Coordinates of C-alpha atoms and ligand atoms in Angstrom, one line a residue:
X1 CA 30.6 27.5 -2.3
X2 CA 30.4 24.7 -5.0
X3 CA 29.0 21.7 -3.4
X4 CA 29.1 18.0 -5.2
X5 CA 29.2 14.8 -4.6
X6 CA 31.0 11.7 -6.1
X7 CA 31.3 7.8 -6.7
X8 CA 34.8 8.5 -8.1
X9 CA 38.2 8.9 -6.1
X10 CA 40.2 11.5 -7.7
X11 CA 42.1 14.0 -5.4
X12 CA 42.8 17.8 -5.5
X13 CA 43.5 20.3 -3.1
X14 CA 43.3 19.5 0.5
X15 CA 42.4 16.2 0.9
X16 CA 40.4 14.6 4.4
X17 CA 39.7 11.1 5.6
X18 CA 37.9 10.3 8.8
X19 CA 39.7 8.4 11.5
X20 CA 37.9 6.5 14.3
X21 CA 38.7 6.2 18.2
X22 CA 41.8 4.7 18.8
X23 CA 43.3 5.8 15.1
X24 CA 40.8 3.2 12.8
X25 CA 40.8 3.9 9.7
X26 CA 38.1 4.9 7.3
X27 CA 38.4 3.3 3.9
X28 CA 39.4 6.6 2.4
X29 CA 41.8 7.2 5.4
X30 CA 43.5 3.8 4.6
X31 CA 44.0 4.4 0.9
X32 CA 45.4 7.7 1.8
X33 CA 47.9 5.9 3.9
X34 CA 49.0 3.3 1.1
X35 CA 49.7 5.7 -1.7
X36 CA 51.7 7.7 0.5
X37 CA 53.8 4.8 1.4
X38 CA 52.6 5.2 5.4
X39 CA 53.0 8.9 5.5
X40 CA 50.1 9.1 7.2
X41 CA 50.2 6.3 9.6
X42 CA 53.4 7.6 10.6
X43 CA 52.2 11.1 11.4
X44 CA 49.9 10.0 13.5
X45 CA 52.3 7.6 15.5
X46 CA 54.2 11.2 16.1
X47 CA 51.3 12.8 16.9
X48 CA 48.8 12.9 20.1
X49 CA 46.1 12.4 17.5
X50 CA 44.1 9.0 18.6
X51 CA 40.8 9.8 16.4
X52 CA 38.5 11.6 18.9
X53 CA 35.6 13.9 17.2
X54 CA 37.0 17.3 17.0
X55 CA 41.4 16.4 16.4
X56 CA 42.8 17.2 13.4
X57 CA 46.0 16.2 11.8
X58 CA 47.4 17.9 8.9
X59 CA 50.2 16.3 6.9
X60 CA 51.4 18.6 4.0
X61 CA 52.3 18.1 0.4
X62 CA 52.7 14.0 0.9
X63 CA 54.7 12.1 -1.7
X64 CA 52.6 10.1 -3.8
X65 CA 49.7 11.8 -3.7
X66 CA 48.4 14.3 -6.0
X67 CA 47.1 16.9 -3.3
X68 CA 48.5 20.1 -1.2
X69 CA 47.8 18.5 2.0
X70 CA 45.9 15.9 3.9
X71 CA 43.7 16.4 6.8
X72 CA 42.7 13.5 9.0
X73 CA 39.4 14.4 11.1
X74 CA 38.8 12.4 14.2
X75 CA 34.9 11.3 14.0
X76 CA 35.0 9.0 17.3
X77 CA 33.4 5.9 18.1
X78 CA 32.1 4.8 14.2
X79 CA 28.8 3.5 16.0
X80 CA 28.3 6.5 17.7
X81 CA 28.8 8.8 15.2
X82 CA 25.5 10.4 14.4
X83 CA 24.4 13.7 12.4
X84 CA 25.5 16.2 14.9
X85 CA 29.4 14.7 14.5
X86 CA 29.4 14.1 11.1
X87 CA 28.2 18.3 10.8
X88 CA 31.4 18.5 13.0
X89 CA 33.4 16.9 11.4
X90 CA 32.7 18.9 8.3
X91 CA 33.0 21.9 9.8
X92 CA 36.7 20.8 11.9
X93 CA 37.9 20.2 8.2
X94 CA 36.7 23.2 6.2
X95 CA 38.2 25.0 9.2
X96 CA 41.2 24.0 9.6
X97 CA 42.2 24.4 5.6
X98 CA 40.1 27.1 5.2
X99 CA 42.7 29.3 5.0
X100 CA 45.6 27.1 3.5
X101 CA 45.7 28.3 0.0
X102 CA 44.1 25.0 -1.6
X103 CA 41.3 25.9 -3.6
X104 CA 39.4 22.3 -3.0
X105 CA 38.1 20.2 -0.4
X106 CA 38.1 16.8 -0.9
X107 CA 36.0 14.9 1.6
X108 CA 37.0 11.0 1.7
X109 CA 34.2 9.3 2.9
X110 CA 33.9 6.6 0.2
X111 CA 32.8 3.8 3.0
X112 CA 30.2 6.0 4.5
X113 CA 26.8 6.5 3.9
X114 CA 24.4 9.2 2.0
X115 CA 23.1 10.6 5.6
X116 CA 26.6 11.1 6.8
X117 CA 27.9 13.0 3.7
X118 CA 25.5 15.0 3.3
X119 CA 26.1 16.3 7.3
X120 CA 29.8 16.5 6.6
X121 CA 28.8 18.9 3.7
X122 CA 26.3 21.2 5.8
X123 CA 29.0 21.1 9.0
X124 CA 31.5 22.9 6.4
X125 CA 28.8 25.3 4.6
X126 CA 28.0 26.4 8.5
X127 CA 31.6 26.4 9.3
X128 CA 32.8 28.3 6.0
X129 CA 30.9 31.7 7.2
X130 CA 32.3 35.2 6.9
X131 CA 31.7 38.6 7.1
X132 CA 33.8 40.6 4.8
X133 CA 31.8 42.4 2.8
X134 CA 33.2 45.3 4.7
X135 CA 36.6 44.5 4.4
X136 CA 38.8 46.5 1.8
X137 CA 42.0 45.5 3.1
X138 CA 42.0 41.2 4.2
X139 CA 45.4 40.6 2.8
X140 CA 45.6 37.7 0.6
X141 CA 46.8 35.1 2.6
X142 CA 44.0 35.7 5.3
X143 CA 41.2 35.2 2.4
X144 CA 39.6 32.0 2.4
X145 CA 41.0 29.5 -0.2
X146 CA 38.6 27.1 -0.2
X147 CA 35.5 27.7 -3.2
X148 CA 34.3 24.2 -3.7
X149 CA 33.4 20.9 -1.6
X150 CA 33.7 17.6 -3.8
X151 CA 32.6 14.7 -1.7
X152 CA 33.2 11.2 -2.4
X153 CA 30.6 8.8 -0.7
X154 CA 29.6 5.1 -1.7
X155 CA 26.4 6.6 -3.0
X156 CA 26.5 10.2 -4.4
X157 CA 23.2 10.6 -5.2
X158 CA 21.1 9.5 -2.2
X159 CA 24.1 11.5 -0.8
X160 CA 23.0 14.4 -3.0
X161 CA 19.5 14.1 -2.3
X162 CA 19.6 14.3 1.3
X163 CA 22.0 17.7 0.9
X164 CA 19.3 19.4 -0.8
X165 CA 17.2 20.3 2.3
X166 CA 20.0 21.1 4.3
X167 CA 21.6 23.3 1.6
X168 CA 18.4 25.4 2.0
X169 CA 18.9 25.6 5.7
X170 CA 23.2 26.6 5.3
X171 CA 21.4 29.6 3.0
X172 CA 19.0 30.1 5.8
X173 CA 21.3 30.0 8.7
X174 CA 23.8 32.6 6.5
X175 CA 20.8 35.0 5.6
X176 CA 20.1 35.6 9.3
X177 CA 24.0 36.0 10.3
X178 CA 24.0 38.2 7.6
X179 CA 20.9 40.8 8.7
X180 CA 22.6 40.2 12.5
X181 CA 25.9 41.2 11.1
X182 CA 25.0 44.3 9.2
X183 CA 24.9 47.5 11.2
X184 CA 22.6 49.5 11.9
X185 CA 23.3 52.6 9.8
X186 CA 22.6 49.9 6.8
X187 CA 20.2 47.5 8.1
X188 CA 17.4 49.7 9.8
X189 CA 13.9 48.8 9.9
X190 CA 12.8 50.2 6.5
X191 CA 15.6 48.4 4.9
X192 CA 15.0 45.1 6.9
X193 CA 11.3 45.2 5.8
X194 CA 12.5 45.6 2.0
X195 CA 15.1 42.3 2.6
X196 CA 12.1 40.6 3.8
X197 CA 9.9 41.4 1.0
X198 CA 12.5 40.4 -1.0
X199 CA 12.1 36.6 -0.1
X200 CA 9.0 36.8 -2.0
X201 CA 11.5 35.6 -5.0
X202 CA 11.6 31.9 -2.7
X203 CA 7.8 31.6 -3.1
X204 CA 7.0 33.7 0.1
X205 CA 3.9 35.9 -0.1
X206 CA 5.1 38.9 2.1
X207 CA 3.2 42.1 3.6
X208 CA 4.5 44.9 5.2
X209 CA 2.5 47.1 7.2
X210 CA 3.7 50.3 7.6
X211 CA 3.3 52.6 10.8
X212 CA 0.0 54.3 9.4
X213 CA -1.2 50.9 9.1
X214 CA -0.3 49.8 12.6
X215 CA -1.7 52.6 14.1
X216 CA -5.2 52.1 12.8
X217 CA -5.0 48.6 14.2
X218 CA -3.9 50.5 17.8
X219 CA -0.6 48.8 17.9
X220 CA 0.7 51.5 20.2
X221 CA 3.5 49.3 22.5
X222 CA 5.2 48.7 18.7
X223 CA 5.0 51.9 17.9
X224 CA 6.2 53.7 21.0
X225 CA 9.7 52.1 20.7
X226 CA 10.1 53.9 17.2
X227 CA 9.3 57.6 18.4
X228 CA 12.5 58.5 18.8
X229 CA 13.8 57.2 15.5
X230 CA 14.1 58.9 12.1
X231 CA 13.1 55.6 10.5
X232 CA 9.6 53.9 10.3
X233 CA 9.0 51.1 12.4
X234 CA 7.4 48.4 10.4
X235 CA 5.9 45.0 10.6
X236 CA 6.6 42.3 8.1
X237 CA 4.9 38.9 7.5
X238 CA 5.9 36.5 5.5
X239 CA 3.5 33.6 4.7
X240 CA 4.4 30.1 3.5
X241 CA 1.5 27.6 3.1
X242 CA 3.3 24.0 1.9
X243 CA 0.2 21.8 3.8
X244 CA -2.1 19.9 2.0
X245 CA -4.4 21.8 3.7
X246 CA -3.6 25.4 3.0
X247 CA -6.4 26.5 5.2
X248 CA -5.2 24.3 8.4
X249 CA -4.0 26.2 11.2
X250 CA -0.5 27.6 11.1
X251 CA 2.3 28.0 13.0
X252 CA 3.2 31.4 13.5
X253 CA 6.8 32.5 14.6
X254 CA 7.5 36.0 15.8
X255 CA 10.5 38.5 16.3
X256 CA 11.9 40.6 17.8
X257 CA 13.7 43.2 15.2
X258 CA 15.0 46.0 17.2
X259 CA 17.4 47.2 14.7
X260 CA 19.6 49.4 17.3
X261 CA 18.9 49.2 21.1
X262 CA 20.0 52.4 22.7
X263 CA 17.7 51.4 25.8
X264 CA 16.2 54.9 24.6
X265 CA 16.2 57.8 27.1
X266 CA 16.9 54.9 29.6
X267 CA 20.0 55.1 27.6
X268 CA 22.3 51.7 27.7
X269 CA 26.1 52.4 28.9
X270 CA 28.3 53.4 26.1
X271 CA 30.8 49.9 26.5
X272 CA 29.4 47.4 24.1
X273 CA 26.3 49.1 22.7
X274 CA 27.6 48.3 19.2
X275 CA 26.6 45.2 19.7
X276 CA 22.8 46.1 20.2
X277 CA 22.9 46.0 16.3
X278 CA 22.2 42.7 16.8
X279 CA 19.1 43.4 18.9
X280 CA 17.5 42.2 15.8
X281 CA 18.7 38.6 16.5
X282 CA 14.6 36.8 16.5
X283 CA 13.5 38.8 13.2
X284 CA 16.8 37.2 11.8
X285 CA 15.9 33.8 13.2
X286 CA 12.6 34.1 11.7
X287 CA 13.5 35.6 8.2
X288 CA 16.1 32.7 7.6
X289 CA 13.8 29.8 8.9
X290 CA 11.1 31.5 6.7
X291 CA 13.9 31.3 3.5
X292 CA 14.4 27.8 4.6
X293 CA 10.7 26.6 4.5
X294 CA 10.2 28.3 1.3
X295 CA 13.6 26.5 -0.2
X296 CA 13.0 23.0 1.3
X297 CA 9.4 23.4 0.3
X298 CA 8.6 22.3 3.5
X299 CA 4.8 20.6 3.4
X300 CA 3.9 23.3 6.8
X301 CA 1.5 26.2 7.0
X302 CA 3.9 28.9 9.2
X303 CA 3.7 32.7 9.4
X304 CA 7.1 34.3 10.1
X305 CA 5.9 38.0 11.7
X306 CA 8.7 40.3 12.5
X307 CA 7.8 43.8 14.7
X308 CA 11.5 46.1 13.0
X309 CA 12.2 49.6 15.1
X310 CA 14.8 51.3 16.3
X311 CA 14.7 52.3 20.3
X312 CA 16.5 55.9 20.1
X313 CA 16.6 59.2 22.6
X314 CA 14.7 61.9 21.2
X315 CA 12.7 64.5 22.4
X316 CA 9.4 62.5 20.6
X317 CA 10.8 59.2 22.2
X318 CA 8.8 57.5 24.7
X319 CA 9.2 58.7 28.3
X320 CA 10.4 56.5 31.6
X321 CA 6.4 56.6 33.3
X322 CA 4.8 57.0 29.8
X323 CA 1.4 54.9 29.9
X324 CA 0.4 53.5 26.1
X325 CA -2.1 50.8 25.3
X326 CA -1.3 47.5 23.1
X327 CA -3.3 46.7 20.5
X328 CA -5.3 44.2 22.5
X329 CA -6.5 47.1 24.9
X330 CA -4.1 46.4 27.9
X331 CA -2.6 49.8 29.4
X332 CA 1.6 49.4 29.6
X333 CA 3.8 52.2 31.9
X334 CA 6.9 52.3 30.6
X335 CA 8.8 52.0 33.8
X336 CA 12.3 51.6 31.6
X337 CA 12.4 52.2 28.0
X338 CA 15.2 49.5 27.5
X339 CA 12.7 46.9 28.3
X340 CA 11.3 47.7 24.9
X341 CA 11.6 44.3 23.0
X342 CA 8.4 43.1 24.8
X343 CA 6.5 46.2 23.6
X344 CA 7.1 45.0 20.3
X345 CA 6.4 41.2 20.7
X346 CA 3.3 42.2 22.4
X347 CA 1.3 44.0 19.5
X348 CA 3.5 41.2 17.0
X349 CA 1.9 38.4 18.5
X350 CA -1.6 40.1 18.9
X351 CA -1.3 40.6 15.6
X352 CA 0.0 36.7 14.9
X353 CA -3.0 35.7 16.9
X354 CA -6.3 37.8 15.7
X355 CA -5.0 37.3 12.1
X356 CA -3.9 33.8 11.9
X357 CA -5.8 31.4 14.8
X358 CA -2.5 29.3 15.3
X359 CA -2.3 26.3 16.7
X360 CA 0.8 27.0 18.2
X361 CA 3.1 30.8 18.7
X362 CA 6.5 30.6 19.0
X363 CA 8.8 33.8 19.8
X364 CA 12.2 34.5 19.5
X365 CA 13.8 37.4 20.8
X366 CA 17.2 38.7 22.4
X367 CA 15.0 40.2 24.8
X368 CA 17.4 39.9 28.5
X369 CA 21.1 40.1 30.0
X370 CA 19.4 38.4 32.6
X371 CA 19.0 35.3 30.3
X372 CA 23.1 35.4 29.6
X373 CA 23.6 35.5 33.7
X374 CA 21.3 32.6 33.8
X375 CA 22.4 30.5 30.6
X376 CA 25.3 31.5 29.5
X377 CA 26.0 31.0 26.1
X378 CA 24.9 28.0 25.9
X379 CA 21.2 27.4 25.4
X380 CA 18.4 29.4 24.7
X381 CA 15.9 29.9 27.4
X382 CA 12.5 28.7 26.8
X383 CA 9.5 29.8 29.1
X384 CA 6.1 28.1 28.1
X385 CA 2.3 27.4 28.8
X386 CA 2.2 24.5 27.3
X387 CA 4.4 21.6 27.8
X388 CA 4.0 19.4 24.9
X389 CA 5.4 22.5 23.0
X390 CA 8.2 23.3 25.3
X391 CA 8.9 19.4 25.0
X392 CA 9.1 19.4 21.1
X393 CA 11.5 22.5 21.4
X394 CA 13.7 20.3 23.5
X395 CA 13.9 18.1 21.2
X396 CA 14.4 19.9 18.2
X397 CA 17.3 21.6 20.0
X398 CA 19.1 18.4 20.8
X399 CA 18.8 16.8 17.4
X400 CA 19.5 20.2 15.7
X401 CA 22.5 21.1 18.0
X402 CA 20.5 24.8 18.9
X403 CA 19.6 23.4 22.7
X404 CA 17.2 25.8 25.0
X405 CA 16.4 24.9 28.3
X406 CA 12.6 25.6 29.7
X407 CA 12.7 28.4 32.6
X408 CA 9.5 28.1 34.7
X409 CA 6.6 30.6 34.8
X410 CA 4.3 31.3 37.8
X411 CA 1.8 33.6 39.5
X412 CA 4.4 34.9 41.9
X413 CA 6.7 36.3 39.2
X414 CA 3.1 37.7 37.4
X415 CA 2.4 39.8 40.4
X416 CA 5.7 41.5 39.8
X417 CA 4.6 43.8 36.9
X418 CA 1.8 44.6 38.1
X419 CA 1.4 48.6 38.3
X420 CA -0.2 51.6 40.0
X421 CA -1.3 53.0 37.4
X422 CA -1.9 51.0 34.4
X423 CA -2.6 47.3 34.1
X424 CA 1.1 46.0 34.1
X425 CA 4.8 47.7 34.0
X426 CA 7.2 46.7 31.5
X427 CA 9.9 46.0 33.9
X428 CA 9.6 44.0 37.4
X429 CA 12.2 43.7 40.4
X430 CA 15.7 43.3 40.2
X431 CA 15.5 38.8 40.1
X432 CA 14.5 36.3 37.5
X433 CA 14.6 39.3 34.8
X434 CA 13.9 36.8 32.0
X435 CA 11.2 35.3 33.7
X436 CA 9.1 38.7 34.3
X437 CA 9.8 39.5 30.3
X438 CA 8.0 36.2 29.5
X439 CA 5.5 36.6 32.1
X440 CA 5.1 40.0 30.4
X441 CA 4.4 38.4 27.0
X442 CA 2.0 35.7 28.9
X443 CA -0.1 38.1 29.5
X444 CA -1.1 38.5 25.7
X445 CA -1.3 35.1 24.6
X446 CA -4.4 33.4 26.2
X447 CA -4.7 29.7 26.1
X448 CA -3.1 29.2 22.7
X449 CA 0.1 27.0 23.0
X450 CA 2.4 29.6 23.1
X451 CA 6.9 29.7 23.8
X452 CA 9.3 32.3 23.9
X453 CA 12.7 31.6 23.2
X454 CA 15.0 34.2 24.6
X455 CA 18.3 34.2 22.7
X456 CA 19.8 37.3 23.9
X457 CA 22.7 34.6 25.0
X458 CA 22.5 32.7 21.9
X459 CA 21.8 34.9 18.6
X460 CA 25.9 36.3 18.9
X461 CA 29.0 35.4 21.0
X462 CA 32.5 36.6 21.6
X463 CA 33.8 33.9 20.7
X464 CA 32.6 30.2 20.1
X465 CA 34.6 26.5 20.4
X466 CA 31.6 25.2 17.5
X467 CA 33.3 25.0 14.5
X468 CA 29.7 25.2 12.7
X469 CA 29.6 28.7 14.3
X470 CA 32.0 31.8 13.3
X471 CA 32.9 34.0 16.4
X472 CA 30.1 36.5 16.4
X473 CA 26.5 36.1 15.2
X474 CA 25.2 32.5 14.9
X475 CA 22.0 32.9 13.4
X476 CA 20.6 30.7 16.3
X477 CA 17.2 29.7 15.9
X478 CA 17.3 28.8 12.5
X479 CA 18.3 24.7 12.1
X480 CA 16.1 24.8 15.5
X481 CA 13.2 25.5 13.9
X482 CA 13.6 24.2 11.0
X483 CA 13.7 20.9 13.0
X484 CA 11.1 21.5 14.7
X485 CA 8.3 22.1 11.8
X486 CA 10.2 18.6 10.3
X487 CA 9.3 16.9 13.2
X488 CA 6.0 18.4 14.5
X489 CA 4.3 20.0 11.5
X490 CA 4.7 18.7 8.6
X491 CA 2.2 16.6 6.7
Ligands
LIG1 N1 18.3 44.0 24.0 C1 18.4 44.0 25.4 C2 18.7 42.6 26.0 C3 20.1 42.1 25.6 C4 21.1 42.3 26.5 C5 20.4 41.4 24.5 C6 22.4 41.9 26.3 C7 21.6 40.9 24.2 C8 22.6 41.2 25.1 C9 17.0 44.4 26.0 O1 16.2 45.2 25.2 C10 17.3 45.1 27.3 O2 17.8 46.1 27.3 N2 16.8 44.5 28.4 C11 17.0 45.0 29.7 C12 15.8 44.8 30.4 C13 15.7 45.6 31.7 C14 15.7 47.1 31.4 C15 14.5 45.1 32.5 C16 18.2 44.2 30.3 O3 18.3 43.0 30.0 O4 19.0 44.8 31.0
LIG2 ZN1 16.6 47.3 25.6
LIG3 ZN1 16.5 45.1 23.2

């Protein structure tokens, strides 16, 4: 998608104006109405339209104006209209003409300022998402139209210059809808480890360890979720060091890759497994926040480390009452081989932690239904032992839009994976599910500042009502933390 902005008012295409509560007019929305001779005024007296963030109003092909259509885009109270509206107010617009056969859209915002533009433009880059490379027969009129953005704004280059960042995070957000959207015959771990060596062209340094690698450093839980697979399970880190300081401490971000999730010979029901191709959801969260670090040039140390396997039935495959040891020493039975995400974070965030000191861990990982049951689709569930950490992820969530709510930990909930024979089970009763997968992971993190993020409700949907987002994977977890290094870690 072309992307520019402008000081000059010429149309094209589909053409949008806000509109304020109670039907004010922008600037643009006002000009629009006088060279149509009140076309547009009148439409929206025979409309229910009033101006409220998320209505649209399309008036087709009006006289005196030199554009297919026009699109007013209620952006609410004007005072009130922060970064989060103006993204969806972008994204409301590229929607609704997305498919309308105008090749341009034309964003009026001549009496608004740089920050505002610059949203608008993101909201529609997140909004104009598809999957089709898959696709041989999308009939013409169901093809997206739209190929370029032109934005007028009363300064287009401040306007320009506060796009560039958050065209680095649209390219982020796509690149980890992208590896959630592929399936699993395509993206396996092999290949995902290759995509992320492949962000070394950002200005990424990348390593890949490989399973003869990981096994001399004893990382046994990773590796016994990829017995069963005809794939190597690998681990890929991807280093970007943007302090001053490039020895400082680093954040380190970890996911979960699980490439396909059978639940192994605990095998998952056949009904929706197809969507365990997404069990992958935190690697992709991490990859694209790495790409956007690297393409903002953000001035952070962070270490992206993603654990990529596939859990498949085999006879090699890891057995229900199977005891292994993480690479940290601490003896796992494998009470249920579909709780096998945490086997993997386990040995990634040893690995994150004995490597790189951090001064904080984050992990993301579509690690429990339980989490949907408890959350919905809403927010993310956060589980921490440290609260100034889980406070900064609130935050980053609000302002970014990706919103996670903490879940508490506690000894109680600990003793539940406790087991006869080894030092911990990797599953505990039948309650709080997501809280006995964190307390799971707790057990490997010591007193570094430390979160999980579990986004098993979050990384993909059914079906969303954010315009930003398309109906299956979000690539949640990117603008989150891409927010939160802004506000937290950078220099
Ligand atoms: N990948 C699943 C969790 C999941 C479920 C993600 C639904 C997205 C949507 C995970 O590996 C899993 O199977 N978890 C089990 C844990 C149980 C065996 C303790 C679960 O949630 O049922
Ligand atoms: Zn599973
Ligand atoms: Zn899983």
């Amino acid at each position: 998608m072309k992307v520019e902005f402008s000081g000059s008012v010429k149309f094209s295409g589909a053409v949008v104006a806000p509109v304020f509560t109670n039907n004010r007019h922008s600037t643009g929305a006002d000009a629009l109405d006088k060279a149509t001779g009140g076309a547009i005024s009148r439409a929206q007296k025979a409309s229910r339209f009033s101006g409220k963030s998320g209505q649209v109003l399309q008036i087709n092909a009006p006289s005196g104006l030199d554009a297919q259509l026009v699109l007013l885009c209620g952006a609410g109270e004007r005072d009130a209209a922060d970064a989060l509206v103006w993204e969806a107010f972008g994204a409301y617009a590229l929607k609704s003409v997305q498919l309308s056969g105008a090749k341009t859209l034309v964003f009026d915002m001549r009496d608004l300022d740089a920050p505002a533009s610059a949203r608008a433009a993101f909201g529609a880059l997140l909004a104009a998402y598809r999957f089709d490379k898959y696709r041989t027969t999308l009939k013409d009129d169901k093809k997206p139209s739209i190929t370029s953005i032109r934005i007028i704004c009363s300064d287009a280059s401040a306007a320009k210059r506060s796009f560039a960042p958050l065209n680095e995070t649209a390219q982020g957000v796509e690149l980890a809808r992208d590896l959630v959207c592929e399936p699993a015959n395509v993206l396996h771990p092999e290949e995902f480890a290759k995509r992320a060596q492949s962000l070394e062209d950002y200005g990424l340094e990348v390593q890949v360890l490989d399973e003869k690698d990981m096994k001399k450093l004893g990382m046994d839980a990773l590796l016994s979720v990829g017995l069963g697979s005809n794939y190597g399970s690998r681990l890929a880190v991807m280093s970007w060091f943007g302090a001053k300081d490039r020895k400082a401490p680093p954040l380190v971000l970890v996911g979960k890759g699980v490439c396909f999730d059978t639940g192994g010979i605990s095998l998952k029901p056949g009904a929706g497994m197809w969507d365990m191709k997404g069990d992958m959801g935190g690697a992709a969260a991490v990859t694209g926040t790495m790409r956007v670090l690297a393409g903002r040039k953000a001035r952070a140390n962070v270490i992206g480390i993603i654990g990529l396997v596939e859990n498949m039935p085999d006879a090699a495959a890891t057995r229900p009452g199977d005891i292994v040891t993480s690479a940290d020493g601490q003896t796992i039975e494998v009470q249920n081989t579909d709780a096998e995400g945490r086997m993997v974070l386990v040995d990634a965030l040893w690995y994150g932690l004995t490597r790189f000191k951090p001064s904080k861990i984050v992990d993301f990982a579509t690690l429990t239904g339980a989490i949907i049951i408890a959350l919905g689709h809403e927010h993310a569930g956060v589980f921490s032992n440290d609260d100034a950490l889980a406070n900064a992820l609130d935050a980053a969530g609000k302002s970014s839009g990706e919103t996670v709510w903490r879940l508490p930990l506690g000894a109680g909930y600990d003793k539940q994976i406790d087991s006869k024979y080894a030092d911990m089970k990797n599953i505990g009763g039948r309650g709080a599910g997501s809280i006995t997968a964190a307390q799971f992971l707790r057990r490997f993190v010591g007193e570094t500042p430390w979160a999980h993020v579990d986004i098993a409700g979050t990384a993909w949907k059914d079906k969303s009502d954010d315009p930003r987002e398309p109906a299956w994977a979000t690539g949640f977890g990117v603008r989150l933390m891409d927010r939160f290094v802004a506000q937290n870690c950078e220099d």
